[in-house]
Tab-separated table of C-alpha atoms and ligand atoms in Angstrom:
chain	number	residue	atom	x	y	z
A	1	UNK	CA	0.000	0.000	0.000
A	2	UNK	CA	1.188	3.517	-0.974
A	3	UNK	CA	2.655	5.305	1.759
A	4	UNK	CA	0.479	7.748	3.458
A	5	UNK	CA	0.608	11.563	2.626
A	6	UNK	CA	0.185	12.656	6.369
A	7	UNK	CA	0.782	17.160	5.611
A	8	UNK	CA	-1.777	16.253	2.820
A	9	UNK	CA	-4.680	14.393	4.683
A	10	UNK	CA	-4.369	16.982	7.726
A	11	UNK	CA	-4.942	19.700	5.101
A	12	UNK	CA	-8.208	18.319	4.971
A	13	UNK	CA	-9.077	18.840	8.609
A	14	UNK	CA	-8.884	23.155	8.646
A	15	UNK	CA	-9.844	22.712	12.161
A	16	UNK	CA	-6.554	21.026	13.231
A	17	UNK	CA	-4.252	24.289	11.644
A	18	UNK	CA	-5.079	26.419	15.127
A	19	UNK	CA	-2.958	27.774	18.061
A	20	UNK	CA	-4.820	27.429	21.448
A	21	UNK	CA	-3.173	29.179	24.381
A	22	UNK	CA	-0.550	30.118	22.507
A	23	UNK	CA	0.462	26.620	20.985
A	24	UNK	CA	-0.170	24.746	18.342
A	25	UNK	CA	-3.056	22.493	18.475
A	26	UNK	CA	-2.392	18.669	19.187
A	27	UNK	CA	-5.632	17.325	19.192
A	28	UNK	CA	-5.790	14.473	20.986
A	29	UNK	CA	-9.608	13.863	22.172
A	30	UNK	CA	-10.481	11.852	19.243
A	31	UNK	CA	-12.264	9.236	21.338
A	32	UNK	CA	-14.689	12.177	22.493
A	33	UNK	CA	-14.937	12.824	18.750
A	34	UNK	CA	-13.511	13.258	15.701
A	35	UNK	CA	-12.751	16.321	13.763
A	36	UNK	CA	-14.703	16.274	10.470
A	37	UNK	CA	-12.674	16.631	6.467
A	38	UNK	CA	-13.830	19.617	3.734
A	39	UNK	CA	-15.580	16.871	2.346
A	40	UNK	CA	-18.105	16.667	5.278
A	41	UNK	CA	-18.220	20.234	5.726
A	42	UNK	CA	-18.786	20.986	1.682
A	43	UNK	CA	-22.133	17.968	1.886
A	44	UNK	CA	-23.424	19.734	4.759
A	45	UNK	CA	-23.001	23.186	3.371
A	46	UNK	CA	-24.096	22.292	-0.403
A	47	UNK	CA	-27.156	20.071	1.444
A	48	UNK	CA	-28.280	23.215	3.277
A	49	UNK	CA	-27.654	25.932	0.111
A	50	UNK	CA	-28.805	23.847	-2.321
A	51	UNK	CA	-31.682	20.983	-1.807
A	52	UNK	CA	-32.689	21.494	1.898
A	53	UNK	CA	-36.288	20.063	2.407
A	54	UNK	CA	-38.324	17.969	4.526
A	55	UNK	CA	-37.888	13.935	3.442
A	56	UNK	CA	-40.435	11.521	2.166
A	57	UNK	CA	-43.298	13.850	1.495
A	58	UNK	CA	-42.556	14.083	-2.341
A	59	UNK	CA	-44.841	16.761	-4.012
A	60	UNK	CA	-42.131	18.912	-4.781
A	61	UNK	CA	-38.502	18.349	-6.760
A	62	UNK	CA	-36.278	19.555	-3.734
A	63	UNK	CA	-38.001	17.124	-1.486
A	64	UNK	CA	-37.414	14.718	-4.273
A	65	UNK	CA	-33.670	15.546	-3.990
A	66	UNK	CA	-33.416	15.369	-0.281
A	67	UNK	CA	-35.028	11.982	-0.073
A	68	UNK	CA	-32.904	10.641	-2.696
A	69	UNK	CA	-30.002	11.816	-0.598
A	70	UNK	CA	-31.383	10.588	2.341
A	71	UNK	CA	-31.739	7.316	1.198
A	72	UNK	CA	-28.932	7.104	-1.043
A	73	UNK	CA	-27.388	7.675	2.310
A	74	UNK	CA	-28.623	4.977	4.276
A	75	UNK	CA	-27.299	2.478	1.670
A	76	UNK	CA	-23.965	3.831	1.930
A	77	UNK	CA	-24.226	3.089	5.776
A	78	UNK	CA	-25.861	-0.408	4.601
A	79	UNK	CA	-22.619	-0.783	2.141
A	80	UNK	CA	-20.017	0.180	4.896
A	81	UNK	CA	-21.482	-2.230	7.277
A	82	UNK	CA	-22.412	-5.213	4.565
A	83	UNK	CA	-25.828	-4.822	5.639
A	84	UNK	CA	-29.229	-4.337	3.438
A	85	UNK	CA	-30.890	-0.651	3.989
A	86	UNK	CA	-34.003	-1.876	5.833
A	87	UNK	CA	-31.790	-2.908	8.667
A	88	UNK	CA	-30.089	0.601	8.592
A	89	UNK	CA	-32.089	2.737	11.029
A	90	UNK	CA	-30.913	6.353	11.832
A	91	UNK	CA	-31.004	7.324	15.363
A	92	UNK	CA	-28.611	10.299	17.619
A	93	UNK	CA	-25.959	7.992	17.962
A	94	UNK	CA	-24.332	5.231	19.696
A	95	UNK	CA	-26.577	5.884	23.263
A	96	UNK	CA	-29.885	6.144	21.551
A	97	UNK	CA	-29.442	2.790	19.250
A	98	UNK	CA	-28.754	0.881	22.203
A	99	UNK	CA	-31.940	2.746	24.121
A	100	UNK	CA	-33.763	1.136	21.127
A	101	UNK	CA	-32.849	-1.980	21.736
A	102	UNK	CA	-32.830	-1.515	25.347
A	103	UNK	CA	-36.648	-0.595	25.368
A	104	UNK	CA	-38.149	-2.630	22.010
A	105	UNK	CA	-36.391	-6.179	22.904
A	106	UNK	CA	-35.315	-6.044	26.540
A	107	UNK	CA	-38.464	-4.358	28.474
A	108	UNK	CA	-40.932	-6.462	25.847
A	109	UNK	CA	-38.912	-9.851	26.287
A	110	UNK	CA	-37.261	-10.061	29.602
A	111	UNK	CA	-38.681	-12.003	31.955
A	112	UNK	CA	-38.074	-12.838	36.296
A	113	UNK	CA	-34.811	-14.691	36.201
A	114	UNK	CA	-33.441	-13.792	32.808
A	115	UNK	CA	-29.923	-12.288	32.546
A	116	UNK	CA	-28.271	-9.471	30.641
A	117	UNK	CA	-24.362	-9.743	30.615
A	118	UNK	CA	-22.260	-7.112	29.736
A	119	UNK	CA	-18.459	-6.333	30.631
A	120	UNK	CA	-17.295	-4.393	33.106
A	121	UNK	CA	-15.297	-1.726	30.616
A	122	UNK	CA	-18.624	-1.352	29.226
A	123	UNK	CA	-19.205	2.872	28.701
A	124	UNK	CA	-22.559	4.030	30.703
A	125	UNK	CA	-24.311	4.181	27.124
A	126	UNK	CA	-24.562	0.223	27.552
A	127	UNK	CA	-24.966	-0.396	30.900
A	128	UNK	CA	-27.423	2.150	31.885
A	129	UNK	CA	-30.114	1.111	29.299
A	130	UNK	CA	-29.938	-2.628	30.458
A	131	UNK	CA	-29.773	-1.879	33.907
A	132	UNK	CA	-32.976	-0.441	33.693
A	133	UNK	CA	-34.911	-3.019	31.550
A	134	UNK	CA	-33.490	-5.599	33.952
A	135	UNK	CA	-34.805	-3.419	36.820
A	136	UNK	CA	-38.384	-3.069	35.678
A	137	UNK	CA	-38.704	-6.370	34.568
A	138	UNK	CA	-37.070	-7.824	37.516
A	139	UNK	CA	-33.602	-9.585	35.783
A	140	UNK	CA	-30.249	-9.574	36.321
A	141	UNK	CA	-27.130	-7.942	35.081
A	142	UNK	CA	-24.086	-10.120	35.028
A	143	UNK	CA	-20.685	-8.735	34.549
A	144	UNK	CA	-17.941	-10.059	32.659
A	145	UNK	CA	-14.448	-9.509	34.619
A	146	UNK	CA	-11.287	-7.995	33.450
A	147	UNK	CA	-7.663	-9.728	33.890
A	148	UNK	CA	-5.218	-7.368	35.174
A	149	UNK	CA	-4.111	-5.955	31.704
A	150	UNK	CA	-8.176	-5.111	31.522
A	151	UNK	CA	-8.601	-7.603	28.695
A	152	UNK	CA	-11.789	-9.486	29.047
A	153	UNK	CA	-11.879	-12.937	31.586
A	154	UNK	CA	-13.132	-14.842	28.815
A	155	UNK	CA	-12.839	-17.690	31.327
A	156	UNK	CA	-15.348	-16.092	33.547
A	157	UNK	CA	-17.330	-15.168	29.997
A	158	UNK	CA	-17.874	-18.830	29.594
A	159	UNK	CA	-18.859	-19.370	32.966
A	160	UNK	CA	-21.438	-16.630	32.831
A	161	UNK	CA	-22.715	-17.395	29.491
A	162	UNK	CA	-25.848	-19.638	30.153
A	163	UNK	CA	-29.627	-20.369	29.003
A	164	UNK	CA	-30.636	-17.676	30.972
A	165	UNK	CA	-28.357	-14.700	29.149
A	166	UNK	CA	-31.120	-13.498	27.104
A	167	UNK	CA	-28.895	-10.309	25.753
A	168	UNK	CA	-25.354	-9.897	25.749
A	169	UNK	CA	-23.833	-6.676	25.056
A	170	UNK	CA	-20.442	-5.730	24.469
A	171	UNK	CA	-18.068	-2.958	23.637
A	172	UNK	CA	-16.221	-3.334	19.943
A	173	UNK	CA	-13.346	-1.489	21.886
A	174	UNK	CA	-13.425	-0.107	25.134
A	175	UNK	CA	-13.365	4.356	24.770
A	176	UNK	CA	-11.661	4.667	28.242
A	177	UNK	CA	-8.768	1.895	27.709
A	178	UNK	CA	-8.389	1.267	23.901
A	179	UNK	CA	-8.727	-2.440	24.788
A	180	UNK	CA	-10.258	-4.504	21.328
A	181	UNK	CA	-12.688	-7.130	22.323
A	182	UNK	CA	-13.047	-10.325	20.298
A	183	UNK	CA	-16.374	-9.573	19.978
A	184	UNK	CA	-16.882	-12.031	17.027
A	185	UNK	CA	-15.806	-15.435	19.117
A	186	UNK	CA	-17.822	-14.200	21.572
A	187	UNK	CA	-21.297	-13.076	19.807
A	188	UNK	CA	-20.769	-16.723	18.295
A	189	UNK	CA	-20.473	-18.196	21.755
A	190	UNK	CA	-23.608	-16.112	23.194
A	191	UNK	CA	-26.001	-16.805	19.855
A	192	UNK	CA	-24.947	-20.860	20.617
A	193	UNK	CA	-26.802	-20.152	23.602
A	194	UNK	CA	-29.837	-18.286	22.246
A	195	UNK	CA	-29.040	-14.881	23.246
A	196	UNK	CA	-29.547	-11.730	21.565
A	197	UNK	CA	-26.358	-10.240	20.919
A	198	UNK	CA	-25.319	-6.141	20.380
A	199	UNK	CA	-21.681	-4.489	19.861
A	200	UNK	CA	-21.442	-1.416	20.612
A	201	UNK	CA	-19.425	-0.067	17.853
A	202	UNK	CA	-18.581	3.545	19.228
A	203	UNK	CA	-14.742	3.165	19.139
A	204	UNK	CA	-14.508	0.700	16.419
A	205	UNK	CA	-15.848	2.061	13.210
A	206	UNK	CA	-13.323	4.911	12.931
A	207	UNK	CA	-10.436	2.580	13.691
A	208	UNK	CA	-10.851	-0.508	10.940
A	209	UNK	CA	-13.481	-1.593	8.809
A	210	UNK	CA	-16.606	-3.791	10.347
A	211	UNK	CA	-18.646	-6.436	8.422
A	212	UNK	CA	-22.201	-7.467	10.841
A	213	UNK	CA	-22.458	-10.334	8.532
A	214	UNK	CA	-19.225	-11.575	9.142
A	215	UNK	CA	-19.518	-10.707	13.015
A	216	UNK	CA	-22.550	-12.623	13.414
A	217	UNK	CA	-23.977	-9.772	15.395
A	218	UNK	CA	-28.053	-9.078	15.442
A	219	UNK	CA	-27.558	-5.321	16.345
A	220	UNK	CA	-24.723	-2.920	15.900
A	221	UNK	CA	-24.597	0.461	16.913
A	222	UNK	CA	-22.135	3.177	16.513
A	223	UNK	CA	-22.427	7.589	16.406
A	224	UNK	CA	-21.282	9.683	13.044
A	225	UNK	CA	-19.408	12.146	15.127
A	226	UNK	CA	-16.894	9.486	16.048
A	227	UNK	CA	-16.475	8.786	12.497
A	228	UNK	CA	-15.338	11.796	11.014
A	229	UNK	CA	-19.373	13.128	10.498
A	230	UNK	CA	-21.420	15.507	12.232
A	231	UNK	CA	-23.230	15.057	15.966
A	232	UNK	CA	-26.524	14.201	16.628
A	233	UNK	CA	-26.662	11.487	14.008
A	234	UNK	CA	-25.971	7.666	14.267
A	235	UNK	CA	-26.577	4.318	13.138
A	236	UNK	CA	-28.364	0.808	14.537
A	237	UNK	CA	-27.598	-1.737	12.722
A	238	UNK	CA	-30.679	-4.762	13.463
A	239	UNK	CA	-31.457	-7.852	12.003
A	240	UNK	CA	-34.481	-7.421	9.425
A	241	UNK	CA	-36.250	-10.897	11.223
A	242	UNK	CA	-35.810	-9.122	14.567
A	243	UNK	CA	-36.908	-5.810	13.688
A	244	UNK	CA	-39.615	-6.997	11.886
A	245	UNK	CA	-40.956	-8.393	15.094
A	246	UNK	CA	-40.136	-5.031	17.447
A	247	UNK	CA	-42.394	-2.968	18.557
A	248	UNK	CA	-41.685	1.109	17.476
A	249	UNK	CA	-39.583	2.575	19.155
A	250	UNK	CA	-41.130	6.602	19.213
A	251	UNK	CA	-44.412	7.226	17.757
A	252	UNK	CA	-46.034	9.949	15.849
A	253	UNK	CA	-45.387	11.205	11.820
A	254	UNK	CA	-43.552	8.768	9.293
A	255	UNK	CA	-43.305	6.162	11.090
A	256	UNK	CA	-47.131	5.046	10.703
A	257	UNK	CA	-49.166	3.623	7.688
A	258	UNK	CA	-52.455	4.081	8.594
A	259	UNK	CA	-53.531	6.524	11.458
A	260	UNK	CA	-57.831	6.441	12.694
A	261	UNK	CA	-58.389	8.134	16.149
A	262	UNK	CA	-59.044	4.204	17.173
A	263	UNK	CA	-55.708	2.848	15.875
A	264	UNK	CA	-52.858	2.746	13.905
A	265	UNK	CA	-50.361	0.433	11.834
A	266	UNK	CA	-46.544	0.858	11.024
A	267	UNK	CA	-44.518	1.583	8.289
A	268	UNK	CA	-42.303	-0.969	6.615
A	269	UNK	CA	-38.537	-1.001	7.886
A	270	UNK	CA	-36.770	1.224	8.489
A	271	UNK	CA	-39.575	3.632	8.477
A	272	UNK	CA	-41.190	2.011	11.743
A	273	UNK	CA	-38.340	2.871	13.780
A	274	UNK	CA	-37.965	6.651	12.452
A	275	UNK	CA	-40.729	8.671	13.869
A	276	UNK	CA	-40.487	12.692	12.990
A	277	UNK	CA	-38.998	14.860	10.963
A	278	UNK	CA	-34.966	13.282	10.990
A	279	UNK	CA	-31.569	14.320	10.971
A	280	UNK	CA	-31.570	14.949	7.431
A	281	UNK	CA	-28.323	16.476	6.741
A	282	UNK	CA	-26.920	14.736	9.527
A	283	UNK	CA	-27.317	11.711	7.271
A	284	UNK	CA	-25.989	13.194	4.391
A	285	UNK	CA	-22.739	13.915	6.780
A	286	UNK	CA	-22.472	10.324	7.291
A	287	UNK	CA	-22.590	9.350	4.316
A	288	UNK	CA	-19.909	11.934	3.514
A	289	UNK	CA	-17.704	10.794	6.171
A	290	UNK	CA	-18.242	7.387	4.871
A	291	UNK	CA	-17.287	8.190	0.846
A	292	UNK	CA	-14.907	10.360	1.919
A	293	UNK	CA	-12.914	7.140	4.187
A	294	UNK	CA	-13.696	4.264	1.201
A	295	UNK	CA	-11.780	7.239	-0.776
A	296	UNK	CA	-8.383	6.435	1.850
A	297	UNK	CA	-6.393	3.608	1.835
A	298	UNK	CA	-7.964	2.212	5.006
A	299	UNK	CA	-4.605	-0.354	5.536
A	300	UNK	CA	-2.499	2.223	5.751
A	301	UNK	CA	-4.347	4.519	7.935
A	302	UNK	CA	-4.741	1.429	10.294
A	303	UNK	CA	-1.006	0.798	10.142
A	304	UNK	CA	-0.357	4.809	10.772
A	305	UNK	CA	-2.856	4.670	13.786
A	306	UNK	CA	-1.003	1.559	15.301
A	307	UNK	CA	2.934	3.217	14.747
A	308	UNK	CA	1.056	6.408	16.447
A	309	UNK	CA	0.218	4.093	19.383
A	310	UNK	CA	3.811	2.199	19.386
A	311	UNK	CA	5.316	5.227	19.880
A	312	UNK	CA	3.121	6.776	22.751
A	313	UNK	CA	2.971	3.350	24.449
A	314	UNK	CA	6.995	3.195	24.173
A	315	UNK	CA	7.814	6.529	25.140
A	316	UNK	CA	4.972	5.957	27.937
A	317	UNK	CA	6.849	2.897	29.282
A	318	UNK	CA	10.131	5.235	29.158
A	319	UNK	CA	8.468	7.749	31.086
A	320	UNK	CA	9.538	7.858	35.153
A	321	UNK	CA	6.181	7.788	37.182
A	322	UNK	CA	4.115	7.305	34.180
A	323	UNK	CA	1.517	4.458	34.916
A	324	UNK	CA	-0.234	3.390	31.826
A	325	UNK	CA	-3.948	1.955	32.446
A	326	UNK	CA	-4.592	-0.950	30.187
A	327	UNK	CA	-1.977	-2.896	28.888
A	328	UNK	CA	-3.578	-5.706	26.263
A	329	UNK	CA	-1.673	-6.371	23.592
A	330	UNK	CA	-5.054	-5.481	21.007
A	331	UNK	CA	-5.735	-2.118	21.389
A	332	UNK	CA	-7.380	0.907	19.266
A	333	UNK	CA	-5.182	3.665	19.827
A	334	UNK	CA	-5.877	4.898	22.685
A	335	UNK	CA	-3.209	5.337	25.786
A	336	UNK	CA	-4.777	5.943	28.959
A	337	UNK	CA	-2.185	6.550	32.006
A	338	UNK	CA	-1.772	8.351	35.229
A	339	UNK	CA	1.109	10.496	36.364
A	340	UNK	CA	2.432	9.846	39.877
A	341	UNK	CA	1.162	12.420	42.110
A	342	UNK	CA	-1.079	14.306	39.481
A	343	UNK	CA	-4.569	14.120	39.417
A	344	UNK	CA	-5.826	13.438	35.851
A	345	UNK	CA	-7.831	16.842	36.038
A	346	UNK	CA	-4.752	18.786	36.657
A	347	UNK	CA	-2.572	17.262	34.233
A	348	UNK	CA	-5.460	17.258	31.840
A	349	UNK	CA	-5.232	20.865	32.270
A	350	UNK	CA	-1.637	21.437	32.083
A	351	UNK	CA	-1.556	19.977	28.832
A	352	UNK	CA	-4.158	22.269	27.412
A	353	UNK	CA	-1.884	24.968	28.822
A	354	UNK	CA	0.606	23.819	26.044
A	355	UNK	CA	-1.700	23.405	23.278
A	356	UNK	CA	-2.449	19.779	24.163
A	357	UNK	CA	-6.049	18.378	24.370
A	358	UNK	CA	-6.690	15.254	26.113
A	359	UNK	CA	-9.818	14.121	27.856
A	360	UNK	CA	-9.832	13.298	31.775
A	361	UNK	CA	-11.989	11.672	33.925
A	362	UNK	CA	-14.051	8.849	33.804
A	363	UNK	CA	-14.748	8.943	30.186
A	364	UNK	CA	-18.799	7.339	31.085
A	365	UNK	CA	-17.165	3.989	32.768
A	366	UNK	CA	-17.256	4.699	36.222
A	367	UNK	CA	-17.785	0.963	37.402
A	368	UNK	CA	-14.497	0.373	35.491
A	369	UNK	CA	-12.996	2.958	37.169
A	370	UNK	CA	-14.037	1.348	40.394
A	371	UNK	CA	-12.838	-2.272	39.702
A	372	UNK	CA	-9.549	-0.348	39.015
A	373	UNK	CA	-9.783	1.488	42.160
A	374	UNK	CA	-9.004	4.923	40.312
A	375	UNK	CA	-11.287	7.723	40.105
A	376	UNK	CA	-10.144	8.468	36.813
A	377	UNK	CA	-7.348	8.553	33.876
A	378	UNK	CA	-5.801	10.949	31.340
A	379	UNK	CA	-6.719	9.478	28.092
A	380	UNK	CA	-4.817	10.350	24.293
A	381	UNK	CA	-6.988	9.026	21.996
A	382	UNK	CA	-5.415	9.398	18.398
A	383	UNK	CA	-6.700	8.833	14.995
A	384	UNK	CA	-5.352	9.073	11.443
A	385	UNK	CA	-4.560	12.462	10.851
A	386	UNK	CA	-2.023	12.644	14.279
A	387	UNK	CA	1.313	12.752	13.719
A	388	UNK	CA	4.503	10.779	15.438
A	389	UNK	CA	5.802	14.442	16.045
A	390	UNK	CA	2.060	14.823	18.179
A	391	UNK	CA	3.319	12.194	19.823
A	392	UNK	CA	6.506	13.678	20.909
A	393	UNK	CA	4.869	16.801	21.887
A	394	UNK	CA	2.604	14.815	24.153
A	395	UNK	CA	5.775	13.864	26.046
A	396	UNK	CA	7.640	16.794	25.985
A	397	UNK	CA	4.125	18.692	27.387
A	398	UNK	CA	3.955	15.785	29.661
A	399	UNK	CA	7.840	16.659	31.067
A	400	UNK	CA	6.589	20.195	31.469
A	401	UNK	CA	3.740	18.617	33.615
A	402	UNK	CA	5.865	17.364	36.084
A	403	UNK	CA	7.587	20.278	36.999
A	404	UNK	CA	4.669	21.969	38.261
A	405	UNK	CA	3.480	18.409	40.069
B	1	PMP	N1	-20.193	3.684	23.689
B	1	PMP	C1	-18.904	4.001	23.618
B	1	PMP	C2	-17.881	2.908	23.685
B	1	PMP	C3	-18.525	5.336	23.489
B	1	PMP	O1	-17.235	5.660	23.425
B	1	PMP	C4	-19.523	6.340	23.424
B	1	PMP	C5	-19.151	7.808	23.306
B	1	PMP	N2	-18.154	8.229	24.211
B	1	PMP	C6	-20.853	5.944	23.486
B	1	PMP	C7	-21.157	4.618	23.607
B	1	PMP	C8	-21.958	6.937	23.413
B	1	PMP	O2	-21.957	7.567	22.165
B	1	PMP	P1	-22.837	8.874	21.925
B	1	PMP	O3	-22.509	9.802	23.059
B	1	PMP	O4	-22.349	9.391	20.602
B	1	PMP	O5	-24.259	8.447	21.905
């Protein structure tokens, strides 16, 4: 594969050529989301000056336009996820496709007894929604346990794995520790036992191309803004069979066939599941995004991402009170660490100071935080238009850090 033109694929990113407090930018938050090419910015723009209109009501050729769009849209998400377009449904993002499946399969289906396992590195977005269905309908949550690198105990996945999982529900890679799961093995392991099974593709998509046939997976979710698109648009992927026997999700315009003051019927898929006016150009974005990455040569972005992470996890190790938080050997690349004697907040902060944004916290996984017994890490989260010289900067801002510790 050709080598990759790093100066010319930044170009694309206008928001990355900044000084903040005085420094060049080194942005390093990508796991909070991604910043978004001319080519997602010019869709959104030409979308707006040139066809905007409301979807699916015909009548009119700009509402002709948008819908073809639209849809033309949804079978680029269908394409990049070898899925068919029915099973494409547009939601917010990653937290409101799992909701979906949260309220249309778990409240209708769970019963007294029945179990919903998850891991513990899951983000809040899916544990939350299950630990409410299980809740109201009185089962249980069962968490998979983490070996001390935080890789999954897929020991204690076996063990927990029984008749009674009804939904299992598991992180592609986890956002706060970069840690892949091998979610394929393990969807086949949990459908062998009749369970529903969901990855939660949040941190995934961005990083390396995903196939739901080839994972075996009956829902998939994942957000646009992670993937190079605009917020406030995302994808669930669901198996048509499944959907087909869900109830809607929302209820009101589009999604209906036939409305009387008595009752009413649904639309066909996807339509059932898309209630209201939706993110129109949001989709567009996606799609974008989506063009705009088939348009790379996605091997040797993956291969730039991993040298980015070689480098940070080397010069991490090399670093004197550095502790680095999640050390599998499959990782997306992400480096979460703590500093001796620095709270992540502060040295969160510090780095900004020098132009250097990283997130802090909890990044949504509290209970992982507590298994850890940390409150909290400084994650870098790079994607593919970082540089190794980011990398270095990270360290150097990092030195600077200490001082003032
Ligand atoms: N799951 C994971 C693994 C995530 O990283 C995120 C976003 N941080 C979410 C779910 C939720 O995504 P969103 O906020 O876009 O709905």
């Amino acid at each position: 594969s050709k080598a990759l033109d790093i100066n010319a694929l930044r170009a694309q990113f206008p928001i990355l050529d900044q000084q903040v407090n005085g420094k060049p930018l080194v942005y390093l938050d990508n796991g909070a989301t991604t910043q978004k090419p001319v080519a997602v910015l010019d869709a959104l723009q030409n979308y707006y000056r040139g066809v905007n209109s409301n979807v699916h009501r015909g009548a009119h050729y700009l509402s002709d336009e948008a819908t073809g769009q639209f849809e033309g849209a949804r079978q680029t998400v269908a394409d990049f996820l070898n899925a068919s377009r029915e099973e494409i449904l547009w939601t917010k993002g990653t937290t409101e496709s799992i909701n979906i499946v949260a309220q249309c399969v778990a409240r209708e289906q769970l019963q007294p007894g029945d179990e919903v396992l998850i891991a513990t590195s899951e983000h809040h977005a899916n544990i939350v929604p299950w630990q409410q269905a299980c809740l109201a309908k009185g089962a249980t949550l069962k968490v998979i346990p983490l070996h001390d690198d935080c890789s999954l105990d897929l020991d204690a996945f076996d063990q927990l794995l029984s008749e009674k999982t009804k939904i299992f529900a598991i992180g592609h890679a986890s956002n706060a520790l970069g840690t892949l799961n091998p979610v394929k093995e393990m969807v086949a392991k949990a459908k062998a036992v009749g369970s529903i099974t969901l990855v939660d593709g949040a941190q995934a998509v961005a990083h390396f191309p995903v196939d739901v046939q080839d994972l075996g997976v009956d829902f998939y979710a994942f957000s646009g803004h992670k993937l190079f698109a605009p917020t406030g648009i995302g994808v669930l992927y669901g198996r048509r069979d499944l959907l087909e026997a869900m109830p809607p999700y929302q209820t009101g315009g589009e999604m209906i066939e036939v409305v009387t003051f008595e009752k009413s019927t649904w639309n066909q898929l996807p339509y059932k599941f898309e209630a209201g006016t939706p993110n129109i150009a949001g989709a567009i974005g996606l799609a974008a995004a989506i063009n705009w990455l088939d348009n790379q040569d996605r091997a040797a972005l993956e291969a730039h991402e991993n040298a980015l992470l070689a480098r940070a996890t080397e010069q991490a190790q090399a670093f004197g009170g550095l502790k680095i938080i999640g050390t599998a050997a499959s990782k997306v690349s992400v480096l979460s660490f703590l500093l001796d004697g620095g709270h992540p907040a502060d040295v969160g902060m510090l780095l900004d100071k020098q132009g250097v944004a990283v997130r802090t916290g909890h990044h949504c996984t509290m209970p992982l935080m507590d298994s850890l017994g940390i409150p909290g890490t400084v994650r870098a989260s790079f994607s593919i238009y970082n540089t190794l010289d980011e990398v270095d900067r990270l360290f150097e801002a990092l030195e600077k850090v200490k001082t003032f510790l």
